[in-house]
Structure formats: C-alpha cells, structure tokens
Short mmCIF file of C-alpha atoms in Angstrom, two decimals:
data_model
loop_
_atom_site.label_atom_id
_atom_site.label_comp_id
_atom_site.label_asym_id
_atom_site.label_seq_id
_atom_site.Cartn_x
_atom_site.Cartn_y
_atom_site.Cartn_z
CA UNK A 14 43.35 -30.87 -1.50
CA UNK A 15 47.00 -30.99 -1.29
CA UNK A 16 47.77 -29.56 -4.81
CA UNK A 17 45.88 -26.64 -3.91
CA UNK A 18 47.47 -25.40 -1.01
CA UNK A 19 51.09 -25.99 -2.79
CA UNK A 20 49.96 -24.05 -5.75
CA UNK A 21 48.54 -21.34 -3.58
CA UNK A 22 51.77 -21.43 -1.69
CA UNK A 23 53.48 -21.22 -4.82
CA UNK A 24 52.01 -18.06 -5.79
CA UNK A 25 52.37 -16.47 -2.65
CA UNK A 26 56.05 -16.98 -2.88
CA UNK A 27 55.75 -15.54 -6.58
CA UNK A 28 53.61 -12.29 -5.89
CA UNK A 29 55.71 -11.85 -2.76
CA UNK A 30 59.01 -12.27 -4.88
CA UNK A 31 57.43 -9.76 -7.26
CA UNK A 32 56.29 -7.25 -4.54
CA UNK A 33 59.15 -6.74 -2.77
CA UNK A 34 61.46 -6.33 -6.53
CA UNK A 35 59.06 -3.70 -6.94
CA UNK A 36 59.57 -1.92 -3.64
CA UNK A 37 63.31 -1.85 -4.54
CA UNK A 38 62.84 -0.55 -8.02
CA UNK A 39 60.58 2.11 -6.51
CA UNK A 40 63.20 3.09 -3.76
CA UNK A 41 65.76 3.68 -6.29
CA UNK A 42 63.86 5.74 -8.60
CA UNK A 43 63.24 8.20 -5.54
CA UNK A 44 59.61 8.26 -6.29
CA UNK A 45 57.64 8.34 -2.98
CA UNK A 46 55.59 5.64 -1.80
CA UNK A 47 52.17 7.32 -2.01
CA UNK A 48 53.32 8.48 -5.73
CA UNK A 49 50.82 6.27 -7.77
CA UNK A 50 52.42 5.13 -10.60
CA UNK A 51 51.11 4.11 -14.17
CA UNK A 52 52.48 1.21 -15.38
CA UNK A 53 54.43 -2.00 -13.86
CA UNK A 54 56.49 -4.51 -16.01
CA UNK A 55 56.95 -7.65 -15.11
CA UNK A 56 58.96 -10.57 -16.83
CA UNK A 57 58.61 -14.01 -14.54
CA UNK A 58 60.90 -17.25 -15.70
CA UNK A 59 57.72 -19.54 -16.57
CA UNK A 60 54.39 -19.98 -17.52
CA UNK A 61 53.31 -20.88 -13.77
CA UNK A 62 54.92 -17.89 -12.19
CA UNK A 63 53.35 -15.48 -15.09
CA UNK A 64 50.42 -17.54 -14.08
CA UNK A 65 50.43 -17.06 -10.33
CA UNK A 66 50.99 -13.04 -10.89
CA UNK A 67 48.17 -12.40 -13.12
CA UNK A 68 45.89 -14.59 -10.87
CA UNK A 69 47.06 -12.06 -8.26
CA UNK A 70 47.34 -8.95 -10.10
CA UNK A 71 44.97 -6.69 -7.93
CA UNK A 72 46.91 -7.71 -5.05
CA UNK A 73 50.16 -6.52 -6.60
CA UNK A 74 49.10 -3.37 -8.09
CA UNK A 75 47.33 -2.41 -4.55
CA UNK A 76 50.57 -3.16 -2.70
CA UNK A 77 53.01 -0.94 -5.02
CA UNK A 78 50.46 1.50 -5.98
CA UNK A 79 50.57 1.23 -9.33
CA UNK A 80 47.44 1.81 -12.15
CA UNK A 81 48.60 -1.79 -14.32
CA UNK A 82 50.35 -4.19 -14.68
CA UNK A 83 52.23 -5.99 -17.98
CA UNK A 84 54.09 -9.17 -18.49
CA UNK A 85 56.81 -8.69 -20.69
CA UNK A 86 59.43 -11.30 -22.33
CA UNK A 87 62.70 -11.88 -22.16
CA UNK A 88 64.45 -10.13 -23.84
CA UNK A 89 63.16 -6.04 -23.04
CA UNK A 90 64.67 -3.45 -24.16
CA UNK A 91 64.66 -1.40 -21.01
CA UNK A 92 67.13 -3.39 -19.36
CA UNK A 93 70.94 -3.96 -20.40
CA UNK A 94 73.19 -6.37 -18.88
CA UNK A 95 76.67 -6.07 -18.04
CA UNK A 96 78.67 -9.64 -17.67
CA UNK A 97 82.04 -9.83 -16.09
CA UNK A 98 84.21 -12.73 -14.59
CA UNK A 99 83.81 -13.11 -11.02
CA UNK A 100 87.74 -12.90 -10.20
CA UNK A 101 88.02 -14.26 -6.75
CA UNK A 102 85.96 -17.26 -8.16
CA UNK A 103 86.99 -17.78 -11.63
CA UNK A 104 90.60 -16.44 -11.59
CA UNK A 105 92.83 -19.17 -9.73
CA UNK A 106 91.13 -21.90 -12.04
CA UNK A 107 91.26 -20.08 -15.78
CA UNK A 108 94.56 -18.05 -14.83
CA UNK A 109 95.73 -16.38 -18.37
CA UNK A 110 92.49 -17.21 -19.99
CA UNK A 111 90.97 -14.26 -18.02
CA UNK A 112 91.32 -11.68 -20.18
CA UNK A 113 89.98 -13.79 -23.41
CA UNK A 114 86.97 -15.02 -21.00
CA UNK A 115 86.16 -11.71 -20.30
CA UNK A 116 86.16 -10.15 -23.98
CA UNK A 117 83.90 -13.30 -24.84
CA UNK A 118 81.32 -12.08 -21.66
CA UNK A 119 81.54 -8.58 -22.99
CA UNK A 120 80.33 -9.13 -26.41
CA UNK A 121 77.64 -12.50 -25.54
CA UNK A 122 74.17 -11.65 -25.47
CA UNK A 123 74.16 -10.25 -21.65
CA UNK A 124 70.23 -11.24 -21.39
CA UNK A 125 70.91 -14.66 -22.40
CA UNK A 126 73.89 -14.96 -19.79
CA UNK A 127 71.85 -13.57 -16.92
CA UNK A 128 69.00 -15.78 -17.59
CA UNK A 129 71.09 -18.73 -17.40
CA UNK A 130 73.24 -17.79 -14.43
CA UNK A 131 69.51 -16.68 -13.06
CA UNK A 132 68.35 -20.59 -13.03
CA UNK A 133 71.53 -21.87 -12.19
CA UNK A 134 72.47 -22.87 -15.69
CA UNK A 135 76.02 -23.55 -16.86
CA UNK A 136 76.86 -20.51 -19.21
CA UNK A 137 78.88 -22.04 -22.42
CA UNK A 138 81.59 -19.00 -24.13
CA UNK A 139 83.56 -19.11 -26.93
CA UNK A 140 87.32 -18.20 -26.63
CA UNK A 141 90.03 -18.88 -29.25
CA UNK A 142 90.92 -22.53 -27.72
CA UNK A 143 87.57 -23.62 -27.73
CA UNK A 144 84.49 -23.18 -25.73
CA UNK A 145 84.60 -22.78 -21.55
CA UNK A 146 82.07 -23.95 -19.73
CA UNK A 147 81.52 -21.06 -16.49
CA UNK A 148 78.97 -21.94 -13.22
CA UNK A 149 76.77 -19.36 -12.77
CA UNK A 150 78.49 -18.28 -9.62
CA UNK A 151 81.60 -17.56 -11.98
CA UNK A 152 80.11 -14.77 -13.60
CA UNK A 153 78.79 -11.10 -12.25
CA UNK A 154 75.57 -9.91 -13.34
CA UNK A 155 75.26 -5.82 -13.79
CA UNK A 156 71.58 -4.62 -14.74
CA UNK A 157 71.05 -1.03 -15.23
CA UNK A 158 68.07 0.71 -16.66
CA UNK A 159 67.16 3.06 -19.17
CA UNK A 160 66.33 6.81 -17.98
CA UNK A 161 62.54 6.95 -17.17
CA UNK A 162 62.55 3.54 -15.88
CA UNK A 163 63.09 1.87 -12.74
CA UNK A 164 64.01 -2.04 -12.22
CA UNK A 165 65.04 -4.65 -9.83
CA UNK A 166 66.00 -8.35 -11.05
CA UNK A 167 66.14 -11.40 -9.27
CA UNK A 168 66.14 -15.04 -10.16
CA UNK A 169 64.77 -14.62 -13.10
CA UNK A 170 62.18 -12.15 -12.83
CA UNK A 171 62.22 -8.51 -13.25
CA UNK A 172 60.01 -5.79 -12.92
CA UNK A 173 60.44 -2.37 -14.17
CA UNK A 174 58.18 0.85 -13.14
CA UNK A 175 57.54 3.45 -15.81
CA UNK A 176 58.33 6.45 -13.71
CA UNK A 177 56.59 9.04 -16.25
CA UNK A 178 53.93 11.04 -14.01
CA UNK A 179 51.49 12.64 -15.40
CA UNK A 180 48.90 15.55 -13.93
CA UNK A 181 46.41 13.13 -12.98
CA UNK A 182 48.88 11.00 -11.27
CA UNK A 183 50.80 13.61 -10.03
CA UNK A 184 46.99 15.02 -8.36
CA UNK A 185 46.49 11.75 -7.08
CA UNK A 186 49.72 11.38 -5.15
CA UNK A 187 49.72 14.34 -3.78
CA UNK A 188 45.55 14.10 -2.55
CA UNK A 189 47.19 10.83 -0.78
CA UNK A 190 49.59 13.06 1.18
CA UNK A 191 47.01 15.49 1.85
CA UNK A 192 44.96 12.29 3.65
CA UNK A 193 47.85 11.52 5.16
CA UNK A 194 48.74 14.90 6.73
CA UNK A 195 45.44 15.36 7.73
CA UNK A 196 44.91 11.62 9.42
CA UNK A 197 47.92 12.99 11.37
CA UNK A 198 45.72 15.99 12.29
CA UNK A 199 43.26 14.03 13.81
CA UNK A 200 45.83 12.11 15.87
CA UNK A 201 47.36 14.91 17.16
CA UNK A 202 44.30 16.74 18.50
CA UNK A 203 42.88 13.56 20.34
CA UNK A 204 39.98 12.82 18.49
CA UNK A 205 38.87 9.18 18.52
CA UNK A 206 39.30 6.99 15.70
CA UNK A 207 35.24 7.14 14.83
CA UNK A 208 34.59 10.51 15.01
CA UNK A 209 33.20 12.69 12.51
CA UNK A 210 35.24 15.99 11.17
CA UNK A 211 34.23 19.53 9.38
CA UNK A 212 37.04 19.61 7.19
CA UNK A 213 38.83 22.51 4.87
CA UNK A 214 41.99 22.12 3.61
CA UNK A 215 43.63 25.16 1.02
CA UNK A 216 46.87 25.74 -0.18
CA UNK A 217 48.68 26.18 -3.82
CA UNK A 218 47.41 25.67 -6.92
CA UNK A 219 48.61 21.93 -6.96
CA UNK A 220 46.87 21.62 -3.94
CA UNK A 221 44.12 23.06 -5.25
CA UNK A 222 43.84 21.34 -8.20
CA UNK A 223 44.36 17.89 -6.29
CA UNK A 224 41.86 19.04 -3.85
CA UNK A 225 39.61 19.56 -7.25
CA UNK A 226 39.58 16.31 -8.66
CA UNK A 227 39.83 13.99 -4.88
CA UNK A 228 37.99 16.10 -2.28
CA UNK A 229 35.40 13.27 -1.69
CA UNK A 230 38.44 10.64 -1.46
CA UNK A 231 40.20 13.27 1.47
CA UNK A 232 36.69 13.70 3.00
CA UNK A 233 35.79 9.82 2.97
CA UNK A 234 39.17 8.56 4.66
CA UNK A 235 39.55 11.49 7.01
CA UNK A 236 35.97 11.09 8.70
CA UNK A 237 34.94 14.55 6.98
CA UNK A 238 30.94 15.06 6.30
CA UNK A 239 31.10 18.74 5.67
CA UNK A 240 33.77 21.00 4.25
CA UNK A 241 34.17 24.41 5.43
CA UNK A 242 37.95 26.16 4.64
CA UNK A 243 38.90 29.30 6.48
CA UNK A 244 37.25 28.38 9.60
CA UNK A 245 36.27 30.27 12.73
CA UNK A 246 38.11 28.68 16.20
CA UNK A 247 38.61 25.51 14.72
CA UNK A 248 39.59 22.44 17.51
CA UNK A 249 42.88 22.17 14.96
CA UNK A 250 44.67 24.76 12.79
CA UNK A 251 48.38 23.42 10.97
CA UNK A 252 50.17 23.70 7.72
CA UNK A 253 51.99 21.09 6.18
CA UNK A 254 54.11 21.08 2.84
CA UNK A 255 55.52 18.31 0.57
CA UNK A 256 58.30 19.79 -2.71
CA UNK A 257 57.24 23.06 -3.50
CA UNK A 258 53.42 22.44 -2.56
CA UNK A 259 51.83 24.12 0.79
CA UNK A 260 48.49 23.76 2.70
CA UNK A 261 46.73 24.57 5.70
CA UNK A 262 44.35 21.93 7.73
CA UNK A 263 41.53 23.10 9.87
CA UNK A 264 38.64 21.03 11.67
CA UNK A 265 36.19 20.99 14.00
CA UNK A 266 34.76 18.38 15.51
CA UNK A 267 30.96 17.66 13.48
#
C-alpha cells in the first residue's frame, strides 16, 4: 500500500511543479487565461517524472488550457541559456580568475551547465591553469526564449507554450469570454444559480463567427434553452467588449 501513496504523492508534486511553470510561462507571454492554447512542451529530469506527467496529462492540459501536450529532451532548441559567475558568491574565493571563469561559462554548452546546476551537480570548466570545479550556487542561470514561444524552467524541468493562435483557437477563446461575460449577467440580475435563460448574444464579426462555431457550448454553461437576439423587454440588456471585439447580452428568464 505504502508505495502507492508515495508514488501518487510523487506525481502530484510533479504535475503540480509542471502546472504552476506553465502558469508563469503563460503570464509572461501576455496571453489571457481563457486563451486556449495549442501545444505545451514539457522536458522533466527523469523517466519517473516524464512518467508521472503523462499519467496525468488530462489533468495538466485542463488546468492550463491547452489542446496537447509533448515531452521534449534536453537539449531544445527553443530555449538558450546564458551562464555567468555569481560574483558575490564566487568572487572573494577565485579573485583574478574571474574574468577567465567567466569566458569559459560563456562559451560551455549553457544547457549542459543549467542541467547540472539544476540537480545540484558540481559544474567542471576549463580555464588556462587547469580545470575549476564551481557549486551550482556559483553560477547564474539566464533562460530566454525564442519569439513565438513562452517558457518557465525550474529544477530541471521546463515547459514551453507555443503561443501561435490560430482562428479556431482564437474562436474558442473568445466563446470562453463570451460565457464568462454572460455568467456575470446572470449574477448581476439575481437569477438563481439553477435557473433557465432565453439567451441572444450579437456583436462583431469575431463575435459572430465565435458565436458560429460554440453557440451550444455558451448556451449549455450559461443555463440557455432557447436563443432569441434582439429581444423585446428583456429582464437584462449589457454590452461587454474584450481587444477590438464588442457584444451585447440580453435574457429573459425561460
């Protein structure tokens, strides 16, 4: 019994690792939350932690809104690494060897570097008197990511969104607003959580074309079993816009 729970502990701590890398890559690409997105990279440091994520895939995708998922290797392209000297650390105890140790960082294989300083490994250089030996905490690991993409790293894993949206996501995100706004709606004009709604939203052609392809999503998760747009006296009128898109909300109680 006891395995069990520890490996099921284990890959909490994994997908929740995972899941909240991926809520920092998505806050600094500046794409919003209900934005689905199409594709999620994600490189773990072992076999048991790529294990534990695609055991628990659904649960990661469903969390970060993404369409799928990929596990990736070392050494991706997407990602470059920038490896300097931590002074404070490293200075006092290499003195005039600085400059040579920081050359050698430069021109190493900055994947390599950060995956050892990742685990905790000692990082070996070459310099012209020989090789040093630097701690992980003697070094400073930069990641930055290619345009398009958007990554976090940590301990050894990364994940990396591919921030390309096209129509069909773009329709998708913005039907989730729509739900959103109008879940609002209901809120504001006091209607109880269970009942039922005659629904008709309009707006731009985004809008439109969102509406097009995930009307029976809106009308499912907004309580909606008719729609009507340009109502007569409905119980709630309101616009709402998101970017350059605009609608209007109406509904009447059914």
């Amino acid at each position: 019994g006891d395995w069990r729970n520890d490996a099921l502990l284990y890959a909490i701590r994994v997908v929740q690792k995972v899941v909240g890398l991926g809520r920092a890559a998505r806050a600094q690409s500046g794409v919003r939350t209900r934005q689905p997105l199409s594709l999620l990279r994600v490189r773990a440091p072992d076999d048991a932690a790529a294990r534990a994520l695609s055991e628990h895939s659904e649960q990661i995708l469903d969390e970060l809104n993404v369409k799928s998922i990929e596990f990736i290797e070392r050494d991706d392209a997407h990602v470059s690494y920038r490896i300097k000297p931590n002074l404070p650390v490293l200075g006092k105890k290499y003195g005039r060897q600085v400059p040579e140790i920081r050359n050698a960082l430069e021109t190493a294989d900055g994947a390599e570097i950060a995956g050892h300083a990742a685990r905790g490994e000692p990082i070996v250089i070459s310099v012209s008197s020989g090789e040093v030996v630097l701690e992980p905490e003697e070094v400073l690991v930069e990641t930055s990511s290619e345009e398009g993409y958007a990554c976090a790293e940590d301990g050894g894993f990364l994940t990396e969104f591919d921030t390309a949206l096209s129509d069909a996501l773009i329709d998708e995100g913005l039907a989730r607003e729509i739900v959103r706004s109008v879940q609002d709606a209901r809120k504001q004009a006091g209607l109880d959580v269970a009942d039922r709604i005659v629904l008709g939203v309009e707006g731009t052609p985004g809008v439109e074309r969102a509406l097009a392809a995930h009307r029976k999503y809106l009308m499912t998760e907004t309580l909606a079993i008719e729609w009507l747009p340009a109502q007569q006296n409905p119980l709630y009128r309101g616009e709402r816009d998101l970017g350059d898109e605009r609608w209007s909300i109406a509904f009447r109680k059914a």
